[in-house]
Amino acid sequence: MERHFTVAIDGPSGAGKSTLAKAVAQKMGALYLDTGAMYRAVGLAALERGTDMADQDQVAGLLESLQVDVRYQDGGQRVYLNGQDVSEAIRQPRVSSAASQVSAVPAVREKLVAMQRQIAQGKSVVMDGRDIGTKVLPDATLKIYLAADLEERARRRHRELRDKGLPDSYEQVRRALEKRDHDDSCRAASPLCQAADAVALDCTRLSQEQTVERVLDLLRQRLGVEA
Ligand code: DC
């Protein structure tokens, strides 16, 4: 396909944005960028260094000594923090909450949004996050706002963590998601919200395959190509 396209996928935690974005990117031969992984790397650094995450100046100061890199290896995205591969370490639940806290700091957002735009430059890309349609790629070919009921998201996330051998109970996972929904939607800097021109897709009762097919249909329509 000649024409470059960009797809922005936003929505609350645990709705299945990453799985959807990865599948769409693979099917359409585009690059996939999980922007949450970049906020998670900063959150991990803040935890490791004992940064007071409520102190925006301290978090901003931390950025000066941080090098966050996104690399693509064997067809997958890896995230590096000061040269070290932290792709697995950033998936711990304590890092989810740290990422949410540091993501409220404008200096963090500025740095990561600039990197995200640079990675997307001149390429077809599918990005997922909270502010992709509203801030990072305001002219995206297709914007999706992916939602699902809190209970369904908690069930999916709990299953994922259990499969990784992590001990969190369903109730802990549900409460953590509810808090992140609140914090990510209520912060002053680029809060999670649906872009005016985004297509809302509620996947509570859709399978992963059905969700991917819907988005591929929409994208092909926008691009004027046949399946
Ligand atoms: O998508 P995720 O759960 O890996 O993201 C972790 C946190 O990072 C999330 O709670 C909010 C923040 N985030 C953000 O503010 N903007 C993005 N584009 C992506 C993530």
PDB file of C-alpha atoms in Angstrom, residues 19 21 23 63 96 109 112 124 194 201 203:
ATOM      1  CA  THR A  19      -4.061  -6.420  21.594  1.00  0.00           C
ATOM      2  CA  ALA A  21      -3.567  -2.166  17.979  1.00  0.00           C
ATOM      3  CA  ALA A  23      -3.381  -7.056  15.453  1.00  0.00           C
ATOM      4  CA  LEU A  63      13.654  13.137  33.340  1.00  0.00           C
ATOM      5  CA  SER A  96       0.862   0.615  36.349  1.00  0.00           C
ATOM      6  CA  ARG A 109       4.050  14.179  28.560  1.00  0.00           C
ATOM      7  CA  LEU A 112       7.179  11.377  25.435  1.00  0.00           C
ATOM      8  CA  SER A 124       2.069   3.914   8.712  1.00  0.00           C
ATOM      9  CA  GLN A 194     -12.840  10.650  23.428  1.00  0.00           C
ATOM     10  CA  LEU A 201     -16.414   1.030  20.101  1.00  0.00           C
ATOM     11  CA  CYS A 203     -16.072  -4.263  23.159  1.00  0.00           C
TER      12      CYS A 203
END
